[in-house]
Coordinates of C-alpha atoms in Angstrom, one line a residue:
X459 CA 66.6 -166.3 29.5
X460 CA 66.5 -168.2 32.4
X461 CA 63.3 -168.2 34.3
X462 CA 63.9 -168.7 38.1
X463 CA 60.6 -170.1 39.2
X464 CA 58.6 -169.0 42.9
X465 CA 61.1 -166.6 43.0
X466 CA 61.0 -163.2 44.3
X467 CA 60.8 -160.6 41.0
X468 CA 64.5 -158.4 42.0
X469 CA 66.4 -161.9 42.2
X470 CA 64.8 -162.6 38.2
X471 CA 65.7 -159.7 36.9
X472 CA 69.5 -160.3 38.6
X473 CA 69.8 -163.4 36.8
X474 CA 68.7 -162.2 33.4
X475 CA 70.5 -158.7 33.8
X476 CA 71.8 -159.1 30.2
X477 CA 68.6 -160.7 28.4
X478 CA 66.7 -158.7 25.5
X479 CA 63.7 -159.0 23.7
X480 CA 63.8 -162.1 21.2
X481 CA 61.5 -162.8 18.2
X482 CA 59.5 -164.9 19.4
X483 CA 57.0 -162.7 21.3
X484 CA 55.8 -165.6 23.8
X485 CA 58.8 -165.9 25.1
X486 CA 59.3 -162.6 26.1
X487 CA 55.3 -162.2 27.3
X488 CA 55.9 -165.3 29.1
X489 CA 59.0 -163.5 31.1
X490 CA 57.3 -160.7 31.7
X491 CA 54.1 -162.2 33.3
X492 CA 56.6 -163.8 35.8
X493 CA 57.7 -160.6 36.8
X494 CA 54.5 -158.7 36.7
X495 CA 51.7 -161.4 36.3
X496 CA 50.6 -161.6 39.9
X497 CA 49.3 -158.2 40.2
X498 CA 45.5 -157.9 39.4
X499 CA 46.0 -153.8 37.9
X500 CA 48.6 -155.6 34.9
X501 CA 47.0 -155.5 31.9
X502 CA 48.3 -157.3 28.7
X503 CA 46.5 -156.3 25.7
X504 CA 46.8 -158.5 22.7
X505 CA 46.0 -157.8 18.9
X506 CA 46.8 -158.4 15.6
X507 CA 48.8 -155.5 13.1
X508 CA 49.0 -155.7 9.3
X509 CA 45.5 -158.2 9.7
X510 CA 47.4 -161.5 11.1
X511 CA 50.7 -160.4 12.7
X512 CA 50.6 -160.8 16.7
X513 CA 51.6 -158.3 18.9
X514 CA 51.4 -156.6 22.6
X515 CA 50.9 -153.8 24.7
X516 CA 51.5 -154.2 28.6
X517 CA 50.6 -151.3 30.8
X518 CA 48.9 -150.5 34.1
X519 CA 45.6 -148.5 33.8
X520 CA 45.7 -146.8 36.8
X521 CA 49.3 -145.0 35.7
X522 CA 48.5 -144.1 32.1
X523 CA 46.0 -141.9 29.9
X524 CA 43.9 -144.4 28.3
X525 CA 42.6 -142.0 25.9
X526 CA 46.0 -141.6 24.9
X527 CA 46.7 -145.3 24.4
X528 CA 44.0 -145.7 22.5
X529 CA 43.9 -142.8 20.2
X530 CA 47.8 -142.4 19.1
X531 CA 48.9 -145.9 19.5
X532 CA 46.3 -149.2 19.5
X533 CA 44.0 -147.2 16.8
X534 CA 46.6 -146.5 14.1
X535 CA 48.2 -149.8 14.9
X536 CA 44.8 -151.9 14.3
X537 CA 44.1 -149.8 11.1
X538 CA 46.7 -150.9 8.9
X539 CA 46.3 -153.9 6.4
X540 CA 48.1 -156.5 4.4
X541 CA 48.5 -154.0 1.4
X542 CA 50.8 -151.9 4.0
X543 CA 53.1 -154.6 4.7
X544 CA 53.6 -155.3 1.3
X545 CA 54.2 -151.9 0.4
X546 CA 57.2 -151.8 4.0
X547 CA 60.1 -151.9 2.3
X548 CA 62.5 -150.6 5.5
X549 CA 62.5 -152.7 8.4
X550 CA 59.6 -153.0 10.3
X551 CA 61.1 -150.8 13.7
X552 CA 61.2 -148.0 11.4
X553 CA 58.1 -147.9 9.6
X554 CA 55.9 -148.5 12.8
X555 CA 57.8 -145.8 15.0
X556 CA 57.8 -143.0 12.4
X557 CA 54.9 -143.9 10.0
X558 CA 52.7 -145.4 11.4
X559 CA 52.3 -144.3 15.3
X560 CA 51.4 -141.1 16.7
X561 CA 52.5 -140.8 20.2
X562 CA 55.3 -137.8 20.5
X563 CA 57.7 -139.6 22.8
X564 CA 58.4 -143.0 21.2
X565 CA 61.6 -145.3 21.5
X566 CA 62.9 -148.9 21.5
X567 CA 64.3 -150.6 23.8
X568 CA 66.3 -154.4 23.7
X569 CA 66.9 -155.1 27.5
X570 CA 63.9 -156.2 29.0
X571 CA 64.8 -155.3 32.5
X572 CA 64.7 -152.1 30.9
X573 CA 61.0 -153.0 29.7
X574 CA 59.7 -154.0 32.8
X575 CA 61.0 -150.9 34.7
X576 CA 59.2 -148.7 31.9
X577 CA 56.1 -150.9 32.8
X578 CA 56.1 -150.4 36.2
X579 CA 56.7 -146.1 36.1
X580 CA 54.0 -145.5 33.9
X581 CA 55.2 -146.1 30.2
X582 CA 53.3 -148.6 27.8
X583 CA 55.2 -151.3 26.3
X584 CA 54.6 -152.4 22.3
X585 CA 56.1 -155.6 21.3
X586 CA 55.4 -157.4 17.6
X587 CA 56.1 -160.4 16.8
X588 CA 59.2 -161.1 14.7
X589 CA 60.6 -157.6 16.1
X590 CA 63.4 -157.9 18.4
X591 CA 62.9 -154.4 19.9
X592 CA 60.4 -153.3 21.9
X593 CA 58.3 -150.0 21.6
X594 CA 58.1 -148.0 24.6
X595 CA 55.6 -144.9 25.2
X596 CA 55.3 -142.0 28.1
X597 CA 51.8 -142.7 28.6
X598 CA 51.9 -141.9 32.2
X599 CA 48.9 -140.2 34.0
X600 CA 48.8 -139.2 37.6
X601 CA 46.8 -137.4 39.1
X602 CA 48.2 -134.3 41.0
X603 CA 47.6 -131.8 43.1
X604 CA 46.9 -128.4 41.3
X605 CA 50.0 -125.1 41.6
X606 CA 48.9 -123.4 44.5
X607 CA 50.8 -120.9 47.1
X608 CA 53.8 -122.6 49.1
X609 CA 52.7 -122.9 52.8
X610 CA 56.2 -122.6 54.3
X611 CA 57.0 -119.6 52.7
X612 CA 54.6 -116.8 52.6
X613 CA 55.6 -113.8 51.0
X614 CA 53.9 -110.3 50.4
X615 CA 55.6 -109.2 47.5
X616 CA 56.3 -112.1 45.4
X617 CA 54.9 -115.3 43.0
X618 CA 52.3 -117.1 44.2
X619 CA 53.1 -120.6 42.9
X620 CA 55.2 -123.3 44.8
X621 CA 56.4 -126.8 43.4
X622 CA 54.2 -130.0 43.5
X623 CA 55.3 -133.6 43.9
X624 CA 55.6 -134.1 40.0
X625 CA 58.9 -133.6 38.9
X626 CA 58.1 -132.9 35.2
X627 CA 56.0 -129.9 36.3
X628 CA 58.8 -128.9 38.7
X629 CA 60.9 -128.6 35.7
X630 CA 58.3 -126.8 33.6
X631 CA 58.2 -124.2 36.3
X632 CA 61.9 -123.7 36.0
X633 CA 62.1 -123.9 32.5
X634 CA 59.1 -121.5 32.4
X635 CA 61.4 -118.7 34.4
X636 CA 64.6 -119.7 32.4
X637 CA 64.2 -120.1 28.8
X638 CA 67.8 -120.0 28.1
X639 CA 69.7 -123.4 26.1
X640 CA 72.1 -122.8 28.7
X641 CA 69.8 -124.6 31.8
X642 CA 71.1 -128.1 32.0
X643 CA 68.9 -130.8 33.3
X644 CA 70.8 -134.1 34.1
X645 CA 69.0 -137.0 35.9
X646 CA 70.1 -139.9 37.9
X647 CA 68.3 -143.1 39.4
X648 CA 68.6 -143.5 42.9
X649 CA 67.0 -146.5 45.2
X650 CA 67.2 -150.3 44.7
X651 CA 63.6 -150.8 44.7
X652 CA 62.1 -147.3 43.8
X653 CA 64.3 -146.1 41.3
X654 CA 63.3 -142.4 42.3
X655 CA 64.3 -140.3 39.2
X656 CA 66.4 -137.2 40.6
X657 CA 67.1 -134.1 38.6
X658 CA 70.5 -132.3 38.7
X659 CA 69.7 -128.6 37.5
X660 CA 72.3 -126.1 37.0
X661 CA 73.0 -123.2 34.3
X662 CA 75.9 -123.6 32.1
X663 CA 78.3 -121.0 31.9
X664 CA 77.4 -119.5 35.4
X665 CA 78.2 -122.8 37.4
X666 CA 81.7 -124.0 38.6
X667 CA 82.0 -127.6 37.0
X668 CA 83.9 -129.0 39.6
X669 CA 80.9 -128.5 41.5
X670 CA 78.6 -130.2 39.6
X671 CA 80.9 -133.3 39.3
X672 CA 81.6 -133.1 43.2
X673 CA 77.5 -133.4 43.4
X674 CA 77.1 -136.0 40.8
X675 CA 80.2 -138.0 43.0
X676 CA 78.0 -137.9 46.2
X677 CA 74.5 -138.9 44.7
X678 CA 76.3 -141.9 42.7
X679 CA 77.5 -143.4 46.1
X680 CA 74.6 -143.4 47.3
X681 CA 72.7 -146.9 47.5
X682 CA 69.6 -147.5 49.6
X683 CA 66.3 -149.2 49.1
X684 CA 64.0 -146.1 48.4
X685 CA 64.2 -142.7 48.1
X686 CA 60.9 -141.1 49.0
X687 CA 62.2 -137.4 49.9
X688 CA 64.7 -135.1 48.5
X689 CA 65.4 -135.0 52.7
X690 CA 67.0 -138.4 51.9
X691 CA 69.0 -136.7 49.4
X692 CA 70.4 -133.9 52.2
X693 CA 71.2 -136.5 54.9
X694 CA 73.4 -138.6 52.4
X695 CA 75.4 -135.3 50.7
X696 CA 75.8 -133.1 53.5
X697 CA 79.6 -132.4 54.4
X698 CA 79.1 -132.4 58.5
X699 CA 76.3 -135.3 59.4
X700 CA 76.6 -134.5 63.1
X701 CA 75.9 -130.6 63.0
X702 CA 72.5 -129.4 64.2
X703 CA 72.9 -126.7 61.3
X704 CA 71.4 -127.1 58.0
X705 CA 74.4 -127.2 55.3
X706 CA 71.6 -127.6 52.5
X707 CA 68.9 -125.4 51.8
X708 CA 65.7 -126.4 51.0
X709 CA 62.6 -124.6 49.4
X710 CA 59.6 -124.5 47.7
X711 CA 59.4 -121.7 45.6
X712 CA 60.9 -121.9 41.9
X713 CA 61.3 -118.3 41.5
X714 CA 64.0 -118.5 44.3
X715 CA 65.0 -121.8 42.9
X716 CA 66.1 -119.7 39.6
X717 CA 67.3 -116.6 42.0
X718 CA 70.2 -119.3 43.3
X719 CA 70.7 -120.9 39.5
X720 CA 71.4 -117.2 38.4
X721 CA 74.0 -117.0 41.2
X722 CA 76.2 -120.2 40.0
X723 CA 74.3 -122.7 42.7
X724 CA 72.7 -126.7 41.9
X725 CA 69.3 -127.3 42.8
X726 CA 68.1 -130.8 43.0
X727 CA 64.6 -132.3 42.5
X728 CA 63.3 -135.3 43.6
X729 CA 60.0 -137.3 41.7
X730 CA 57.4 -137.4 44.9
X731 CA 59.0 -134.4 46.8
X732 CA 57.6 -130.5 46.6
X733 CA 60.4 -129.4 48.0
X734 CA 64.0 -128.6 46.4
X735 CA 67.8 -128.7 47.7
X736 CA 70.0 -125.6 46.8
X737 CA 73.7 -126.0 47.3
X738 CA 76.0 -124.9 48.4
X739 CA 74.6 -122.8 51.3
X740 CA 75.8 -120.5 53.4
X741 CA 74.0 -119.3 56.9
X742 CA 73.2 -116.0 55.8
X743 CA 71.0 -117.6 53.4
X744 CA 68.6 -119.2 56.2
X745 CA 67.4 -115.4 57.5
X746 CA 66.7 -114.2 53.9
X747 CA 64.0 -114.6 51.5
X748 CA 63.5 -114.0 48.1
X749 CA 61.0 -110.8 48.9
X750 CA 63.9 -109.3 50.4
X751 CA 65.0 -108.7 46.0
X752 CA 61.4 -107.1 45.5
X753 CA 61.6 -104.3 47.8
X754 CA 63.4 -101.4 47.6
X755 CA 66.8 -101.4 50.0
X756 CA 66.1 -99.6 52.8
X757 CA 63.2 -101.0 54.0
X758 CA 64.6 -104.7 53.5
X759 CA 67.4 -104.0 55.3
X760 CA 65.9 -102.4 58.0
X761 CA 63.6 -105.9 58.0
X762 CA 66.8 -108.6 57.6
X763 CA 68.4 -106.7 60.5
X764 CA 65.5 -107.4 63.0
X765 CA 65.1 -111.0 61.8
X766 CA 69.0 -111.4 62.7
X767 CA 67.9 -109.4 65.9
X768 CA 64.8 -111.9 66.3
X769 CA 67.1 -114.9 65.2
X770 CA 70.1 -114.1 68.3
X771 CA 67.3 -113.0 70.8
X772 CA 65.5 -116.6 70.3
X773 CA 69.2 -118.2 70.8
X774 CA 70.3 -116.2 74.0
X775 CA 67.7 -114.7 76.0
X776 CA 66.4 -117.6 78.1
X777 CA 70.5 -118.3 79.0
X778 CA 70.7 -114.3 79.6
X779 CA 67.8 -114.8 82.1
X780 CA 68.9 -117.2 84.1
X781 CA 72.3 -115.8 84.5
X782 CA 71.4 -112.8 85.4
X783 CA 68.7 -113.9 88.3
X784 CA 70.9 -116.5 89.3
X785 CA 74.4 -114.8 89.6
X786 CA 74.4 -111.4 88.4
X787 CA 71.6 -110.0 90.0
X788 CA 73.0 -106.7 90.3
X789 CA 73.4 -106.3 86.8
X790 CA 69.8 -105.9 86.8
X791 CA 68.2 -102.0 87.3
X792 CA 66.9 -102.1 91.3
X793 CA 63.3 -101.2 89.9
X794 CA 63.4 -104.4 87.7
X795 CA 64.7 -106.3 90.4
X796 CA 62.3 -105.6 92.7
X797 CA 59.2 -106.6 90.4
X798 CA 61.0 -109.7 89.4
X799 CA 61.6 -110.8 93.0
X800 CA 57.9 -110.3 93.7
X801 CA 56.8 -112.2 90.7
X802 CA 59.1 -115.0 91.7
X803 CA 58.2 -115.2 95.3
X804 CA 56.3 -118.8 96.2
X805 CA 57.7 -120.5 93.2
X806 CA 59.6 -123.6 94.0
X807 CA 62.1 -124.0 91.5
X808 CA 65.3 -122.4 90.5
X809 CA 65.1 -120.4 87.3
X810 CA 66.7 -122.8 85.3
X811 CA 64.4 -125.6 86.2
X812 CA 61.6 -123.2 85.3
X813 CA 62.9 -121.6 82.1
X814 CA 63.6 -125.9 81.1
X815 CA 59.8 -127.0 82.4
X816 CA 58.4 -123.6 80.2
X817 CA 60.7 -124.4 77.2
X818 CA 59.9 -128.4 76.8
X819 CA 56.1 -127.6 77.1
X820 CA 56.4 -124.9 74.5
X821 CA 57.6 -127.5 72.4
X822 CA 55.5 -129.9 72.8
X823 CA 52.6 -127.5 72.3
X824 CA 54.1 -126.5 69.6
X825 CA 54.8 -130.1 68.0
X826 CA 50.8 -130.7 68.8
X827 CA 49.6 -128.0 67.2
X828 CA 51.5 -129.1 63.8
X829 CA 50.5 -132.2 63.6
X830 CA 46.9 -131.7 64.3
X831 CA 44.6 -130.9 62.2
X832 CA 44.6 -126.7 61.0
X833 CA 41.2 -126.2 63.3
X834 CA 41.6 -127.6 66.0
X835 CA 45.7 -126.8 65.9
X836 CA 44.5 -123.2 66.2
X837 CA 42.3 -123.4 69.1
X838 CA 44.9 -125.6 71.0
X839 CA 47.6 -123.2 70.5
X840 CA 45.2 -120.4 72.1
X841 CA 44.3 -122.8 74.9
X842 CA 47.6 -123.4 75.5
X843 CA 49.3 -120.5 75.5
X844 CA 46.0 -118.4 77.4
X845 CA 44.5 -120.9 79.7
X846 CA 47.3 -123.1 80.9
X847 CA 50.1 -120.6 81.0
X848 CA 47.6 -118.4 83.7
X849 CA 46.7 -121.2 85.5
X850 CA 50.7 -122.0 85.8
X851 CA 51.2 -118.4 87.3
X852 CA 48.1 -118.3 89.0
X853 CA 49.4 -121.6 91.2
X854 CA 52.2 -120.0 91.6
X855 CA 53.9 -122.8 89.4
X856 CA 55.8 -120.3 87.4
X857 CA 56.7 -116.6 87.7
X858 CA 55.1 -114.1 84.9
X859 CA 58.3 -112.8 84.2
X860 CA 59.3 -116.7 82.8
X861 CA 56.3 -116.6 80.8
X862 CA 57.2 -113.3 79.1
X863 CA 60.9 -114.2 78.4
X864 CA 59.8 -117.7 76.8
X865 CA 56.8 -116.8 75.0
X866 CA 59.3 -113.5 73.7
X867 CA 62.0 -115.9 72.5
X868 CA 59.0 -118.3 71.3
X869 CA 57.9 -115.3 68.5
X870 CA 61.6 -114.4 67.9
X871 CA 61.9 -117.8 66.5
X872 CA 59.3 -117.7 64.4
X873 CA 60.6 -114.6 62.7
X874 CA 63.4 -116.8 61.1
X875 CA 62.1 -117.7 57.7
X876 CA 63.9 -121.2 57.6
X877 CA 62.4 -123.9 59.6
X878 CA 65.3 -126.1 59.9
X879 CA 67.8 -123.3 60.5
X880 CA 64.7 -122.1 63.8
X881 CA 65.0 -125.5 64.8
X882 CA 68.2 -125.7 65.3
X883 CA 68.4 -122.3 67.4
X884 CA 65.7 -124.2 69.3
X885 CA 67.7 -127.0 70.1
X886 CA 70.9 -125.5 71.0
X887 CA 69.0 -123.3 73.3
X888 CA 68.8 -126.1 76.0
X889 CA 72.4 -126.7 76.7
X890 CA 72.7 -122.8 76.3
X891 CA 70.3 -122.5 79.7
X892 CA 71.6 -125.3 80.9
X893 CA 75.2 -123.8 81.1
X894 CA 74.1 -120.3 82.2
X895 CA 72.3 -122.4 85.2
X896 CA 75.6 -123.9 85.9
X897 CA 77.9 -121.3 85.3
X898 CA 76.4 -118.2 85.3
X899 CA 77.2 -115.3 82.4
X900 CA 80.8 -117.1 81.9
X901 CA 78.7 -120.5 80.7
X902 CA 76.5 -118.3 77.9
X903 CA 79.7 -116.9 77.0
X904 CA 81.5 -120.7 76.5
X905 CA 78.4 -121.8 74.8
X906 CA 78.3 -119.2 72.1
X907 CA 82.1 -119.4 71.9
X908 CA 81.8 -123.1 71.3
X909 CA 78.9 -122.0 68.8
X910 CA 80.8 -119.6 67.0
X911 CA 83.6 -122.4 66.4
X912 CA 81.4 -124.6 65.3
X913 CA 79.4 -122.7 62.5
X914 CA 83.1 -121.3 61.7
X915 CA 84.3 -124.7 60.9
X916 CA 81.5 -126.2 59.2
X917 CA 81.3 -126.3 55.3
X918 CA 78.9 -126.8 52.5
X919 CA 80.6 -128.7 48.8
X920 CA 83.8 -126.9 50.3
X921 CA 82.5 -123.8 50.9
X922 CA 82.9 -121.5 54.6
X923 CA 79.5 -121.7 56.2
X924 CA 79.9 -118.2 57.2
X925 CA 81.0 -116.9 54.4
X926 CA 81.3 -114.0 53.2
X927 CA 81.8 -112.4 56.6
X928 CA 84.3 -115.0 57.3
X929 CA 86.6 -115.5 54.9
X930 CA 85.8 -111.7 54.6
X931 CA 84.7 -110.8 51.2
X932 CA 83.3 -107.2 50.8
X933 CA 80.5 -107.1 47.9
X934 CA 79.7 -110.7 49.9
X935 CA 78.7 -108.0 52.5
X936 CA 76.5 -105.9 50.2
X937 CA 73.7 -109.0 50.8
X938 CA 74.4 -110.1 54.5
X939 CA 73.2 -108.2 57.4
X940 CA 71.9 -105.3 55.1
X941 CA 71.1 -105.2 51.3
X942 CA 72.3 -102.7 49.1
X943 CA 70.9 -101.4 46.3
X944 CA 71.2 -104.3 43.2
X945 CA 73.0 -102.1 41.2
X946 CA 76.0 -102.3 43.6
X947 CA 76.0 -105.5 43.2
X948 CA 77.4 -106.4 40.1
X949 CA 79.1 -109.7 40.7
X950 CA 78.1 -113.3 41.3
X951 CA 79.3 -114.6 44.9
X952 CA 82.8 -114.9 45.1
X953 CA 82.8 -118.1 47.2
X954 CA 80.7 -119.7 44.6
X955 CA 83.9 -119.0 42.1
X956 CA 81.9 -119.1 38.8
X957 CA 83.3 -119.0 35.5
X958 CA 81.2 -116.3 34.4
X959 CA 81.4 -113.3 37.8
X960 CA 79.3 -110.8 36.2
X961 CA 75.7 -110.1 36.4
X962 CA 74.9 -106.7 35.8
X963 CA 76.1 -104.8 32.5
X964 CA 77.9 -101.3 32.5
X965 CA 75.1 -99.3 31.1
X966 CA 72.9 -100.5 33.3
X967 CA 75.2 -99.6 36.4
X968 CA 75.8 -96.6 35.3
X969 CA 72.1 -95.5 34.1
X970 CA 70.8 -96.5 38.3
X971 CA 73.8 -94.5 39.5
X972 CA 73.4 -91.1 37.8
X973 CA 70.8 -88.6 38.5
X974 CA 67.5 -89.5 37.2
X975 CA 66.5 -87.0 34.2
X976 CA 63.1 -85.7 35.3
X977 CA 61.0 -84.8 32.1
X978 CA 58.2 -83.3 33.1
X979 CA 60.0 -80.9 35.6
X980 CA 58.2 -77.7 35.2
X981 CA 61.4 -76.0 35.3
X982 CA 62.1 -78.2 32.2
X983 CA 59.2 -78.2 31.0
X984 CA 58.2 -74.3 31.2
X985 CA 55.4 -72.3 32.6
X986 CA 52.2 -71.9 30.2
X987 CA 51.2 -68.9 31.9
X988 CA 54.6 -67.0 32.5
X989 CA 55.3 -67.7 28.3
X990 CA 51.9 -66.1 27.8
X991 CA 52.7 -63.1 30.0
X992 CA 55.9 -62.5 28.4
X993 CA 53.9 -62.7 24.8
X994 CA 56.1 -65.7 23.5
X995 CA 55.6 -69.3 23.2
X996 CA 56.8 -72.2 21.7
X997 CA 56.3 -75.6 20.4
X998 CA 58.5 -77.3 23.2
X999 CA 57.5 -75.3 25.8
X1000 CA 53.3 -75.4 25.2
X1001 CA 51.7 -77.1 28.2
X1002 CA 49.1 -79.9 26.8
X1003 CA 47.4 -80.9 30.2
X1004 CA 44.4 -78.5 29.2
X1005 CA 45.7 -76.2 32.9
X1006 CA 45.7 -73.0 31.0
X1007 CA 43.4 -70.1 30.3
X1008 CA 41.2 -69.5 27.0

């Protein structure tokens, strides 16, 4: 050990990378005060063990359960006496870890960069003199925020828990819906300073390996100060970093956490985040949520297809506007034309300079109304969109039929269920109006071309973003636009290319496909009163529900 003195604590611990705890216990108090000893919360507790033998517990209050230190670790630990030491006859690591201590999640530890990293996350630290490991203990407390409904996606039909910034409990809730050996859990340490602790989830069996190693490859090269979001994460893994389209999903639900482990995807958590990354994604995945698995077929396909209606309209209908009053005016029926010449009579702009001055005020209304607080956000956004947007028409600032096609592509966007997949619509719909202002219907045409190649050549951990229409894959189809019924689903996504394809057995294919056997069919059944008429009755075919005649 070689103490650097009034120097800062990460250029310490690089010198001493290699020392471990030594038996004498003031040495290694002594190292770890010059780490830790300026901070007024770090608390070294001293006492004695078997009546005169010194030892130590270093800890910081605020992070652990008190209760807990005291009760399973200093009380036992005070209470033993001479006539125990004499009576040790294995060495002392082994009889104070499994004989003598309580706490459930015990282990030792030599390195003491090791210890001081376990200081500094919550864990309490045991050293005895003599001892040349230390005793470290998950005594970490923090308090949280209770399970309550996720806020960014509201569901009718569906759980009503979301994840928290605790990662333990994150993994408690996704244990709680998969109680199966085959979930696999792997962490990794990311961040020079913070350390964040990030879970690799996945289920054995079900995932392709070669993903999980190509994941595991892309969060090891990573190397930054602090890792504070599992956003962090998504910027750092993502295959394209210059698309505005998400390639990563993110979410806060675990029962669609699990819904995506089931199909052969990762998830990754992050300690301090209460949101969680599923890979790989596709884009059909952004206009879908997990209710869509709750209800029955029809209904949810009927309610996808006009959120992919609501999705295009909030892409194309400002450019569509201005193409058509600016150069295809007689695409337009003569009726329509009329009212829309009227309404845009006095107003001094082009329509491309007004649809642009009505889009960047809709989102910075929008932006204001997020970031302030939930009553007055709600009384701004009514202000905004009532008061001013009147005003603007009654000046003769902008026409009505501007204010109609924004604030209509302004509520198609909010029908997509992803935020960052909305927000990227909402940013590619500038250069989308600016083209059509430039070049008519021929410029909305080049920009969704130019779209359309994009998307086709983007790809998440190797797989087509717009798969599985392209590559075409037909049970892919079954859960894109529309959703069939689960039972004609049987496989796991192809483009995933699991190990194990199949999620639904034979029997139970074969018992949703065939004609349900009706029981109580009267037909079945028989008719109380016709038996009676005919002077014959029997046991299988005497009507119980009390519906017949003493």
């Amino acid at each position: 050990m070689i103490p650097l003195k009034n120097s800062p604590a990460h250029q310490v611990m690089e010198a001493n990378k290699e020392a471990s705890v030594g038996t004498q216990l003031e040495a290694t108090i002594t190292y770890v005060q010059q780490i830790l000893g300026e901070n007024d919360d770090f608390i070294i507790r001293r006492f004695c063990i078997f009546d005169d033998l010194p030892a130590v517990v270093m800890f910081f209050p605020d992070l652990i359960d008190k209760q807990y230190l005291n009760d399973h670790i200093l009380k036992p630990l005070m209470l033993t006496s001479s006539q125990d030491a004499k009576a040790v006859s294995r060495p002392m690591k082994d009889y104070l870890l499994n004989d003598t201590l309580y706490a459930c999640e015990g282990r030792t530890e030599t390195q003491l960069n090791e210890i001081i990293q376990a200081i500094v996350e919550g864990k309490t630290v045991l050293l005895v003199d003599g001892v040349t490991d230390a005793f470290i203990f998950s005594t970490r407390h923090v308090d949280k925020r209770s399970i309550t409904q996720p806020e960014t996606e509201q569901v009718i039909r569906g759980a009503r828990e979301g994840f928290i910034e605790m990662l333990g409990t994150n993994l408690a809730l996704l244990r709680y819906r998969l109680p199966t050996p085959d979930l696999r859990i792997k962490t990794i340490r990311i961040g020079r300073i913070t350390k964040s602790k990030v879970a690799l989830c996945y289920i054995d069996g079900i995932v392709n390996p070669a993903l999980v190693e190509e994941v595991f490859r892309r969060l090891s090269l990573i190397d930054i100060d602090g890792i504070l979001d599992v956003g962090y994460l998504e910027q750092f893994i993502e295959d394209n970093h210059f698309s505005p389209f998400p390639q990563i999903q993110n979410t806060e639900r675990p029962d669609k956490a699990v819904a995506n482990l089931l199909e052969g995807r990762v998830v990754l958590l992050v300690d301090g985040s209460p949101f969680a990354l599923i890979l790989p994604t596709v884009f059909s995945q952004f206009y879908q949520t997990i209710e869509d698995y709750s209800e029955r077929f029809l209904l949810v396909s009927f309610i996808r297809l006009s959120r992919l209606v609501a999705l295009i309209f909030s892409l194309i209908f400002p450019s569509l506007y201005v193409a058509l009053i600016s150069f295809n005016p007689e695409l337009i029926p003569t009726e329509f034309a009329v009212a829309v010449a009227g309404g845009r009579a006095g107003v001094p702009f082009p329509s491309v300079i007004e649809v642009l001055i009505m889009e960047i005020s809709m989102e910075v209304l929008r932006e204001a109304t997020l970031r302030l607080p939930q009553q007055v956000g709600g009384a701004l956004s009514i202000v905004g969109v009532l008061v001013v947007g009147q005003a603007a028409v009654a000046a003769g600032f902008i026409s009505p039929i501007t204010v109609v096609i924004i604030a209509l592509t302004t509520i198609g966007s909010f029908a997509t269920p992803a935020y960052n997949a909305a927000l990227a619509l909402r940013l590619l719909r500038f250069p989308l109006v600016i083209l059509s202002g430039i070049f008519g219907l021929y410029g909305v045409m080049i920009g969704l071309i130019l779209i359309a190649n994009h998307m086709l050549s983007l790809r998440s951990f190797g797989v087509p973003y717009l798969s599985p229409v392209v590559p075409g894959n037909f049970q892919g189809m079954k859960d894109t636009i529309a959703r069939l019924p689960l039972w004609s689903m049987p496989k796991r996504p192809a483009l995933l290319h699991t190990p194990n394809d199949t999620r639904l057995g034979k029997i139970t294919k074969e018992m949703s496909e065939e004609a349900p056997n009706n029981t109580l069919d009267p037909l079945k059944v028989g008719d109380t009163r016709r038996n009676v008429t005919d002077g014959a009755s029997s046991p299988g075919n005497s009507d119980t529900s009390g519906d017949h005649t003493d």
